[in-house]
JSON list of C-alpha atoms in Angstrom, two decimals:
[
{"chain": "A", "resi": 1494, "resn": "UNK", "atom": "CA", "xyz": [-69.58, 128.28, 113.92]},
{"chain": "A", "resi": 1495, "resn": "UNK", "atom": "CA", "xyz": [-66.77, 129.96, 115.85]},
{"chain": "A", "resi": 1496, "resn": "UNK", "atom": "CA", "xyz": [-64.84, 132.83, 114.28]},
{"chain": "A", "resi": 1497, "resn": "UNK", "atom": "CA", "xyz": [-61.20, 133.04, 115.38]},
{"chain": "A", "resi": 1498, "resn": "UNK", "atom": "CA", "xyz": [-58.58, 135.62, 114.39]},
{"chain": "A", "resi": 1499, "resn": "UNK", "atom": "CA", "xyz": [-57.55, 133.62, 111.32]},
{"chain": "A", "resi": 1500, "resn": "UNK", "atom": "CA", "xyz": [-60.38, 131.22, 110.44]},
{"chain": "A", "resi": 1501, "resn": "UNK", "atom": "CA", "xyz": [-63.77, 129.70, 111.18]},
{"chain": "A", "resi": 1502, "resn": "UNK", "atom": "CA", "xyz": [-64.42, 126.46, 113.07]},
{"chain": "A", "resi": 1503, "resn": "UNK", "atom": "CA", "xyz": [-67.58, 124.67, 111.92]},
{"chain": "A", "resi": 1504, "resn": "UNK", "atom": "CA", "xyz": [-68.83, 121.78, 114.09]},
{"chain": "A", "resi": 1505, "resn": "UNK", "atom": "CA", "xyz": [-71.21, 118.88, 113.53]},
{"chain": "A", "resi": 1506, "resn": "UNK", "atom": "CA", "xyz": [-71.02, 115.15, 112.80]},
{"chain": "A", "resi": 1507, "resn": "UNK", "atom": "CA", "xyz": [-69.82, 113.18, 109.80]},
{"chain": "A", "resi": 1508, "resn": "UNK", "atom": "CA", "xyz": [-71.25, 110.16, 107.98]},
{"chain": "A", "resi": 1509, "resn": "UNK", "atom": "CA", "xyz": [-69.02, 107.78, 109.97]},
{"chain": "A", "resi": 1510, "resn": "UNK", "atom": "CA", "xyz": [-70.47, 108.65, 113.39]},
{"chain": "A", "resi": 1511, "resn": "UNK", "atom": "CA", "xyz": [-67.74, 110.99, 114.57]},
{"chain": "A", "resi": 1512, "resn": "UNK", "atom": "CA", "xyz": [-67.83, 114.50, 115.96]},
{"chain": "A", "resi": 1513, "resn": "UNK", "atom": "CA", "xyz": [-66.55, 116.75, 113.18]},
{"chain": "A", "resi": 1514, "resn": "UNK", "atom": "CA", "xyz": [-64.71, 120.07, 113.17]},
{"chain": "A", "resi": 1515, "resn": "UNK", "atom": "CA", "xyz": [-63.99, 121.73, 109.82]},
{"chain": "A", "resi": 1516, "resn": "UNK", "atom": "CA", "xyz": [-61.60, 124.66, 109.61]},
{"chain": "A", "resi": 1517, "resn": "UNK", "atom": "CA", "xyz": [-62.32, 127.28, 106.92]},
{"chain": "A", "resi": 1518, "resn": "UNK", "atom": "CA", "xyz": [-60.25, 130.34, 106.08]},
{"chain": "A", "resi": 1519, "resn": "UNK", "atom": "CA", "xyz": [-61.81, 133.82, 106.23]},
{"chain": "A", "resi": 1520, "resn": "UNK", "atom": "CA", "xyz": [-62.92, 133.47, 102.59]},
{"chain": "A", "resi": 1521, "resn": "UNK", "atom": "CA", "xyz": [-64.77, 130.21, 103.39]},
{"chain": "A", "resi": 1522, "resn": "UNK", "atom": "CA", "xyz": [-62.23, 127.88, 101.75]},
{"chain": "A", "resi": 1523, "resn": "UNK", "atom": "CA", "xyz": [-61.61, 124.45, 103.30]},
{"chain": "A", "resi": 1524, "resn": "UNK", "atom": "CA", "xyz": [-58.39, 124.24, 105.33]},
{"chain": "A", "resi": 1525, "resn": "UNK", "atom": "CA", "xyz": [-58.65, 121.06, 107.41]},
{"chain": "A", "resi": 1526, "resn": "UNK", "atom": "CA", "xyz": [-60.95, 118.71, 109.27]},
{"chain": "A", "resi": 1527, "resn": "UNK", "atom": "CA", "xyz": [-60.75, 116.84, 112.54]},
{"chain": "A", "resi": 1528, "resn": "UNK", "atom": "CA", "xyz": [-62.87, 113.83, 113.52]},
{"chain": "A", "resi": 1529, "resn": "UNK", "atom": "CA", "xyz": [-63.26, 113.34, 117.26]},
{"chain": "A", "resi": 1530, "resn": "UNK", "atom": "CA", "xyz": [-65.15, 111.00, 119.50]},
{"chain": "A", "resi": 1531, "resn": "UNK", "atom": "CA", "xyz": [-65.68, 107.39, 120.29]},
{"chain": "A", "resi": 1532, "resn": "UNK", "atom": "CA", "xyz": [-67.04, 106.47, 116.86]},
{"chain": "A", "resi": 1533, "resn": "UNK", "atom": "CA", "xyz": [-70.64, 105.71, 117.68]},
{"chain": "A", "resi": 1534, "resn": "UNK", "atom": "CA", "xyz": [-73.05, 108.46, 116.70]},
{"chain": "A", "resi": 1535, "resn": "UNK", "atom": "CA", "xyz": [-70.97, 111.31, 118.15]},
{"chain": "A", "resi": 1536, "resn": "UNK", "atom": "CA", "xyz": [-71.87, 114.91, 117.37]},
{"chain": "A", "resi": 1537, "resn": "UNK", "atom": "CA", "xyz": [-70.46, 118.31, 118.30]},
{"chain": "A", "resi": 1538, "resn": "UNK", "atom": "CA", "xyz": [-73.11, 121.03, 118.46]},
{"chain": "A", "resi": 1539, "resn": "UNK", "atom": "CA", "xyz": [-71.30, 124.16, 119.66]},
{"chain": "A", "resi": 1540, "resn": "UNK", "atom": "CA", "xyz": [-67.77, 125.39, 120.39]},
{"chain": "A", "resi": 1541, "resn": "UNK", "atom": "CA", "xyz": [-66.30, 128.44, 122.15]},
{"chain": "A", "resi": 1542, "resn": "UNK", "atom": "CA", "xyz": [-62.80, 129.72, 122.93]},
{"chain": "A", "resi": 1543, "resn": "UNK", "atom": "CA", "xyz": [-61.53, 129.60, 126.51]},
{"chain": "A", "resi": 1544, "resn": "UNK", "atom": "CA", "xyz": [-59.59, 132.36, 128.28]},
{"chain": "A", "resi": 1545, "resn": "UNK", "atom": "CA", "xyz": [-56.54, 130.09, 128.10]},
{"chain": "A", "resi": 1546, "resn": "UNK", "atom": "CA", "xyz": [-56.59, 129.95, 124.28]},
{"chain": "A", "resi": 1547, "resn": "UNK", "atom": "CA", "xyz": [-58.08, 126.45, 124.06]},
{"chain": "A", "resi": 1548, "resn": "UNK", "atom": "CA", "xyz": [-61.56, 125.48, 122.93]},
{"chain": "A", "resi": 1549, "resn": "UNK", "atom": "CA", "xyz": [-64.44, 123.76, 124.73]},
{"chain": "A", "resi": 1550, "resn": "UNK", "atom": "CA", "xyz": [-67.40, 122.13, 123.00]},
{"chain": "A", "resi": 1551, "resn": "UNK", "atom": "CA", "xyz": [-70.83, 120.70, 123.75]},
{"chain": "A", "resi": 1552, "resn": "UNK", "atom": "CA", "xyz": [-72.08, 117.54, 122.13]},
{"chain": "A", "resi": 1553, "resn": "UNK", "atom": "CA", "xyz": [-73.40, 114.03, 122.53]},
{"chain": "A", "resi": 1554, "resn": "UNK", "atom": "CA", "xyz": [-72.20, 110.46, 122.14]},
{"chain": "A", "resi": 1555, "resn": "UNK", "atom": "CA", "xyz": [-73.85, 107.06, 122.12]},
{"chain": "A", "resi": 1556, "resn": "UNK", "atom": "CA", "xyz": [-70.70, 105.08, 122.78]},
{"chain": "A", "resi": 1557, "resn": "UNK", "atom": "CA", "xyz": [-70.54, 102.13, 125.14]},
{"chain": "A", "resi": 1558, "resn": "UNK", "atom": "CA", "xyz": [-67.27, 103.58, 126.48]},
{"chain": "A", "resi": 1559, "resn": "UNK", "atom": "CA", "xyz": [-69.02, 106.22, 128.61]},
{"chain": "A", "resi": 1560, "resn": "UNK", "atom": "CA", "xyz": [-70.37, 105.66, 132.10]},
{"chain": "A", "resi": 1561, "resn": "UNK", "atom": "CA", "xyz": [-74.01, 105.53, 130.99]},
{"chain": "A", "resi": 1562, "resn": "UNK", "atom": "CA", "xyz": [-75.96, 103.36, 128.60]},
{"chain": "A", "resi": 1563, "resn": "UNK", "atom": "CA", "xyz": [-77.63, 105.66, 126.09]},
{"chain": "A", "resi": 1564, "resn": "UNK", "atom": "CA", "xyz": [-76.98, 109.05, 124.52]},
{"chain": "A", "resi": 1565, "resn": "UNK", "atom": "CA", "xyz": [-74.73, 110.98, 126.91]},
{"chain": "A", "resi": 1566, "resn": "UNK", "atom": "CA", "xyz": [-73.83, 114.65, 127.02]},
{"chain": "A", "resi": 1567, "resn": "UNK", "atom": "CA", "xyz": [-70.22, 115.18, 125.92]},
{"chain": "A", "resi": 1568, "resn": "UNK", "atom": "CA", "xyz": [-67.95, 118.07, 126.91]},
{"chain": "A", "resi": 1569, "resn": "UNK", "atom": "CA", "xyz": [-64.34, 118.29, 125.76]},
{"chain": "A", "resi": 1570, "resn": "UNK", "atom": "CA", "xyz": [-61.49, 120.77, 126.02]},
{"chain": "A", "resi": 1571, "resn": "UNK", "atom": "CA", "xyz": [-59.36, 121.00, 122.86]},
{"chain": "A", "resi": 1572, "resn": "UNK", "atom": "CA", "xyz": [-55.91, 122.47, 122.36]},
{"chain": "A", "resi": 1573, "resn": "UNK", "atom": "CA", "xyz": [-55.18, 124.92, 119.53]},
{"chain": "A", "resi": 1574, "resn": "UNK", "atom": "CA", "xyz": [-54.52, 121.96, 117.18]},
{"chain": "A", "resi": 1575, "resn": "UNK", "atom": "CA", "xyz": [-58.02, 120.64, 118.02]},
{"chain": "A", "resi": 1576, "resn": "UNK", "atom": "CA", "xyz": [-56.70, 117.61, 119.92]},
{"chain": "A", "resi": 1577, "resn": "UNK", "atom": "CA", "xyz": [-58.68, 116.53, 122.98]},
{"chain": "A", "resi": 1578, "resn": "UNK", "atom": "CA", "xyz": [-56.93, 117.60, 126.18]},
{"chain": "A", "resi": 1579, "resn": "UNK", "atom": "CA", "xyz": [-59.71, 116.29, 128.39]},
{"chain": "A", "resi": 1580, "resn": "UNK", "atom": "CA", "xyz": [-63.33, 115.20, 128.12]},
{"chain": "A", "resi": 1581, "resn": "UNK", "atom": "CA", "xyz": [-66.24, 114.36, 130.38]},
{"chain": "A", "resi": 1582, "resn": "UNK", "atom": "CA", "xyz": [-69.52, 112.59, 129.85]},
{"chain": "A", "resi": 1583, "resn": "UNK", "atom": "CA", "xyz": [-72.74, 113.34, 131.72]},
{"chain": "A", "resi": 1584, "resn": "UNK", "atom": "CA", "xyz": [-75.90, 111.33, 131.69]},
{"chain": "A", "resi": 1585, "resn": "UNK", "atom": "CA", "xyz": [-78.31, 109.08, 133.42]},
{"chain": "A", "resi": 1586, "resn": "UNK", "atom": "CA", "xyz": [-80.85, 106.38, 132.80]},
{"chain": "A", "resi": 1587, "resn": "UNK", "atom": "CA", "xyz": [-81.92, 107.72, 129.39]},
{"chain": "A", "resi": 1588, "resn": "UNK", "atom": "CA", "xyz": [-80.74, 110.21, 126.72]},
{"chain": "A", "resi": 1589, "resn": "UNK", "atom": "CA", "xyz": [-78.90, 113.51, 127.25]},
{"chain": "A", "resi": 1590, "resn": "UNK", "atom": "CA", "xyz": [-77.56, 116.05, 124.76]},
{"chain": "A", "resi": 1591, "resn": "UNK", "atom": "CA", "xyz": [-75.88, 119.43, 125.20]},
{"chain": "A", "resi": 1592, "resn": "UNK", "atom": "CA", "xyz": [-76.62, 121.71, 122.25]},
{"chain": "A", "resi": 1593, "resn": "UNK", "atom": "CA", "xyz": [-75.00, 125.01, 123.20]},
{"chain": "A", "resi": 1594, "resn": "UNK", "atom": "CA", "xyz": [-72.25, 126.48, 125.33]},
{"chain": "A", "resi": 1595, "resn": "UNK", "atom": "CA", "xyz": [-71.52, 130.07, 126.33]},
{"chain": "A", "resi": 1596, "resn": "UNK", "atom": "CA", "xyz": [-68.60, 131.49, 128.26]},
{"chain": "A", "resi": 1597, "resn": "UNK", "atom": "CA", "xyz": [-69.47, 133.09, 131.62]},
{"chain": "A", "resi": 1598, "resn": "UNK", "atom": "CA", "xyz": [-66.20, 134.53, 133.01]},
{"chain": "A", "resi": 1599, "resn": "UNK", "atom": "CA", "xyz": [-63.99, 131.45, 133.42]},
{"chain": "A", "resi": 1600, "resn": "UNK", "atom": "CA", "xyz": [-66.97, 129.08, 133.66]},
{"chain": "A", "resi": 1601, "resn": "UNK", "atom": "CA", "xyz": [-69.15, 127.70, 130.90]},
{"chain": "A", "resi": 1602, "resn": "UNK", "atom": "CA", "xyz": [-72.93, 127.32, 130.76]},
{"chain": "A", "resi": 1603, "resn": "UNK", "atom": "CA", "xyz": [-74.23, 124.39, 128.71]},
{"chain": "A", "resi": 1604, "resn": "UNK", "atom": "CA", "xyz": [-77.84, 123.90, 127.64]},
{"chain": "A", "resi": 1605, "resn": "UNK", "atom": "CA", "xyz": [-79.49, 120.81, 126.28]},
{"chain": "A", "resi": 1606, "resn": "UNK", "atom": "CA", "xyz": [-82.10, 118.26, 127.14]},
{"chain": "A", "resi": 1607, "resn": "UNK", "atom": "CA", "xyz": [-82.49, 115.13, 129.22]},
{"chain": "A", "resi": 1608, "resn": "UNK", "atom": "CA", "xyz": [-84.95, 112.27, 129.41]},
{"chain": "A", "resi": 1609, "resn": "UNK", "atom": "CA", "xyz": [-83.34, 110.71, 132.51]},
{"chain": "A", "resi": 1610, "resn": "UNK", "atom": "CA", "xyz": [-84.60, 110.35, 136.04]},
{"chain": "A", "resi": 1611, "resn": "UNK", "atom": "CA", "xyz": [-81.32, 109.08, 137.56]},
{"chain": "A", "resi": 1612, "resn": "UNK", "atom": "CA", "xyz": [-77.57, 109.56, 137.35]},
{"chain": "A", "resi": 1613, "resn": "UNK", "atom": "CA", "xyz": [-76.40, 113.13, 136.67]},
{"chain": "A", "resi": 1614, "resn": "UNK", "atom": "CA", "xyz": [-80.00, 114.14, 135.88]},
{"chain": "A", "resi": 1615, "resn": "UNK", "atom": "CA", "xyz": [-82.74, 113.79, 138.46]},
{"chain": "A", "resi": 1616, "resn": "UNK", "atom": "CA", "xyz": [-86.31, 115.00, 138.77]},
{"chain": "A", "resi": 1617, "resn": "UNK", "atom": "CA", "xyz": [-87.56, 114.57, 135.19]},
{"chain": "A", "resi": 1618, "resn": "UNK", "atom": "CA", "xyz": [-90.90, 116.36, 134.70]},
{"chain": "A", "resi": 1619, "resn": "UNK", "atom": "CA", "xyz": [-92.08, 114.78, 131.46]},
{"chain": "A", "resi": 1620, "resn": "UNK", "atom": "CA", "xyz": [-90.71, 113.25, 128.29]},
{"chain": "A", "resi": 1621, "resn": "UNK", "atom": "CA", "xyz": [-87.85, 115.71, 127.75]},
{"chain": "A", "resi": 1622, "resn": "UNK", "atom": "CA", "xyz": [-86.62, 118.36, 130.18]},
{"chain": "A", "resi": 1623, "resn": "UNK", "atom": "CA", "xyz": [-84.42, 121.35, 129.48]},
{"chain": "A", "resi": 1624, "resn": "UNK", "atom": "CA", "xyz": [-81.02, 120.82, 131.08]},
{"chain": "A", "resi": 1625, "resn": "UNK", "atom": "CA", "xyz": [-78.71, 123.69, 132.07]},
{"chain": "A", "resi": 1626, "resn": "UNK", "atom": "CA", "xyz": [-75.25, 123.03, 133.55]},
{"chain": "A", "resi": 1627, "resn": "UNK", "atom": "CA", "xyz": [-72.53, 125.40, 134.73]},
{"chain": "A", "resi": 1628, "resn": "UNK", "atom": "CA", "xyz": [-69.07, 123.85, 134.48]},
{"chain": "A", "resi": 1629, "resn": "UNK", "atom": "CA", "xyz": [-65.63, 125.23, 135.30]},
{"chain": "A", "resi": 1630, "resn": "UNK", "atom": "CA", "xyz": [-62.80, 124.38, 132.93]},
{"chain": "A", "resi": 1631, "resn": "UNK", "atom": "CA", "xyz": [-60.78, 123.06, 135.88]},
{"chain": "A", "resi": 1632, "resn": "UNK", "atom": "CA", "xyz": [-63.45, 120.40, 136.54]},
{"chain": "A", "resi": 1633, "resn": "UNK", "atom": "CA", "xyz": [-63.14, 119.16, 132.94]},
{"chain": "A", "resi": 1634, "resn": "UNK", "atom": "CA", "xyz": [-59.33, 119.25, 132.87]},
{"chain": "A", "resi": 1635, "resn": "UNK", "atom": "CA", "xyz": [-58.95, 117.44, 136.19]},
{"chain": "A", "resi": 1636, "resn": "UNK", "atom": "CA", "xyz": [-60.25, 114.20, 134.68]},
{"chain": "A", "resi": 1637, "resn": "UNK", "atom": "CA", "xyz": [-57.25, 113.49, 132.42]},
{"chain": "A", "resi": 1638, "resn": "UNK", "atom": "CA", "xyz": [-54.64, 114.98, 134.74]},
{"chain": "A", "resi": 1639, "resn": "UNK", "atom": "CA", "xyz": [-55.03, 112.22, 137.29]},
{"chain": "A", "resi": 1640, "resn": "UNK", "atom": "CA", "xyz": [-51.91, 110.50, 138.62]},
{"chain": "A", "resi": 1641, "resn": "UNK", "atom": "CA", "xyz": [-52.13, 107.32, 140.66]},
{"chain": "A", "resi": 1642, "resn": "UNK", "atom": "CA", "xyz": [-49.49, 105.57, 142.72]},
{"chain": "A", "resi": 1643, "resn": "UNK", "atom": "CA", "xyz": [-49.88, 102.48, 144.89]},
{"chain": "A", "resi": 1644, "resn": "UNK", "atom": "CA", "xyz": [-47.28, 101.20, 147.32]},
{"chain": "A", "resi": 1645, "resn": "UNK", "atom": "CA", "xyz": [-47.60, 97.75, 148.83]},
{"chain": "A", "resi": 1646, "resn": "UNK", "atom": "CA", "xyz": [-45.64, 97.00, 152.00]},
{"chain": "A", "resi": 1647, "resn": "UNK", "atom": "CA", "xyz": [-46.55, 93.55, 153.23]},
{"chain": "A", "resi": 1648, "resn": "UNK", "atom": "CA", "xyz": [-50.24, 93.73, 154.05]},
{"chain": "A", "resi": 1649, "resn": "UNK", "atom": "CA", "xyz": [-50.43, 97.56, 153.90]},
{"chain": "A", "resi": 1650, "resn": "UNK", "atom": "CA", "xyz": [-51.43, 99.35, 150.66]},
{"chain": "A", "resi": 1651, "resn": "UNK", "atom": "CA", "xyz": [-50.98, 103.12, 150.33]},
{"chain": "A", "resi": 1652, "resn": "UNK", "atom": "CA", "xyz": [-52.63, 104.79, 147.32]},
{"chain": "A", "resi": 1653, "resn": "UNK", "atom": "CA", "xyz": [-51.86, 108.36, 146.30]},
{"chain": "A", "resi": 1654, "resn": "UNK", "atom": "CA", "xyz": [-53.59, 110.43, 143.62]},
{"chain": "A", "resi": 1655, "resn": "UNK", "atom": "CA", "xyz": [-53.22, 113.98, 142.41]},
{"chain": "A", "resi": 1656, "resn": "UNK", "atom": "CA", "xyz": [-55.72, 115.74, 140.14]},
{"chain": "A", "resi": 1657, "resn": "UNK", "atom": "CA", "xyz": [-54.72, 119.11, 138.70]},
{"chain": "A", "resi": 1658, "resn": "UNK", "atom": "CA", "xyz": [-56.77, 121.89, 140.20]},
{"chain": "A", "resi": 1659, "resn": "UNK", "atom": "CA", "xyz": [-57.93, 119.54, 142.94]},
{"chain": "A", "resi": 1660, "resn": "UNK", "atom": "CA", "xyz": [-56.59, 118.07, 146.14]},
{"chain": "A", "resi": 1661, "resn": "UNK", "atom": "CA", "xyz": [-53.80, 115.61, 146.81]},
{"chain": "A", "resi": 1662, "resn": "UNK", "atom": "CA", "xyz": [-54.95, 112.52, 148.73]},
{"chain": "A", "resi": 1663, "resn": "UNK", "atom": "CA", "xyz": [-53.29, 109.53, 150.31]},
{"chain": "A", "resi": 1664, "resn": "UNK", "atom": "CA", "xyz": [-55.36, 106.57, 151.40]},
{"chain": "A", "resi": 1665, "resn": "UNK", "atom": "CA", "xyz": [-54.20, 103.58, 153.35]},
{"chain": "A", "resi": 1666, "resn": "UNK", "atom": "CA", "xyz": [-55.66, 100.09, 153.60]},
{"chain": "A", "resi": 1667, "resn": "UNK", "atom": "CA", "xyz": [-54.60, 96.80, 155.14]},
{"chain": "A", "resi": 1668, "resn": "UNK", "atom": "CA", "xyz": [-55.11, 94.20, 152.40]},
{"chain": "A", "resi": 1669, "resn": "UNK", "atom": "CA", "xyz": [-57.65, 92.16, 154.35]},
{"chain": "A", "resi": 1670, "resn": "UNK", "atom": "CA", "xyz": [-59.59, 95.26, 155.53]},
{"chain": "A", "resi": 1671, "resn": "UNK", "atom": "CA", "xyz": [-62.75, 96.47, 153.77]},
{"chain": "A", "resi": 1672, "resn": "UNK", "atom": "CA", "xyz": [-62.43, 100.24, 154.21]},
{"chain": "A", "resi": 1673, "resn": "UNK", "atom": "CA", "xyz": [-59.76, 102.75, 153.21]},
{"chain": "A", "resi": 1674, "resn": "UNK", "atom": "CA", "xyz": [-58.58, 105.36, 155.69]},
{"chain": "A", "resi": 1675, "resn": "UNK", "atom": "CA", "xyz": [-57.59, 108.88, 154.56]},
{"chain": "A", "resi": 1676, "resn": "UNK", "atom": "CA", "xyz": [-54.16, 109.62, 156.02]},
{"chain": "A", "resi": 1677, "resn": "UNK", "atom": "CA", "xyz": [-53.26, 112.87, 154.26]},
{"chain": "A", "resi": 1678, "resn": "UNK", "atom": "CA", "xyz": [-54.97, 115.68, 152.30]},
{"chain": "A", "resi": 1679, "resn": "UNK", "atom": "CA", "xyz": [-53.30, 118.77, 150.91]},
{"chain": "A", "resi": 1680, "resn": "UNK", "atom": "CA", "xyz": [-54.67, 121.48, 148.62]},
{"chain": "A", "resi": 1681, "resn": "UNK", "atom": "CA", "xyz": [-52.62, 121.62, 145.44]}
]
C-alpha cells in the first residue's frame, strides 16, 4: 500500500491474471482500478513514488512475451494516471520474483528471490536464493524511449539509435559483410 497526498494505492493481482492497482480515497472508499501486465499470472507486489512524481513497482509475470521462459521479475514505471511508461523484465533459466522496492536517492533497491543459474541471475546456491537489485530509473525508462533509423544506400546500411539517458550510436554495415562497424558515438 502506498499513501499519496490524496489517496492510497493498493497493489496485487486479480482473478484474471493481471497485475492490479486499486485506488482508495483517504476514507478507504473505492475510487478506481487499473489492470496491468501481459495477462498471464502477473502480480504487482510493491509500489513507491519516484522523485519525478511517477511510480515504480516490483512484481512478476509468467508471460511468454518476456525474454525468459518462466516466472520473470517485472519492474515498471507508471505515470500519474497509472499507465505504463516503461517496463523491464529480469530473469534466467528458472523463476524470479521481486517482492519489494525501496527508494534510495534516485535509485531503487528491489528484493525478491530467484531459482535460476543463468541469464540475469547466476551463482544459485540452493533451491531459492535471495535476490537484491539496485536499478536507476533511467535504466528502466531507456527501454521504451528507443528510436531506430536505418538508411540503405546501395550495399551500405547505416543504423542509428538513440535511447534517452544513454548514448547515441551509428553503426555501418555493407550488406554482404558479417560485422557492424561503429562509426559514431555521442553522449546524449
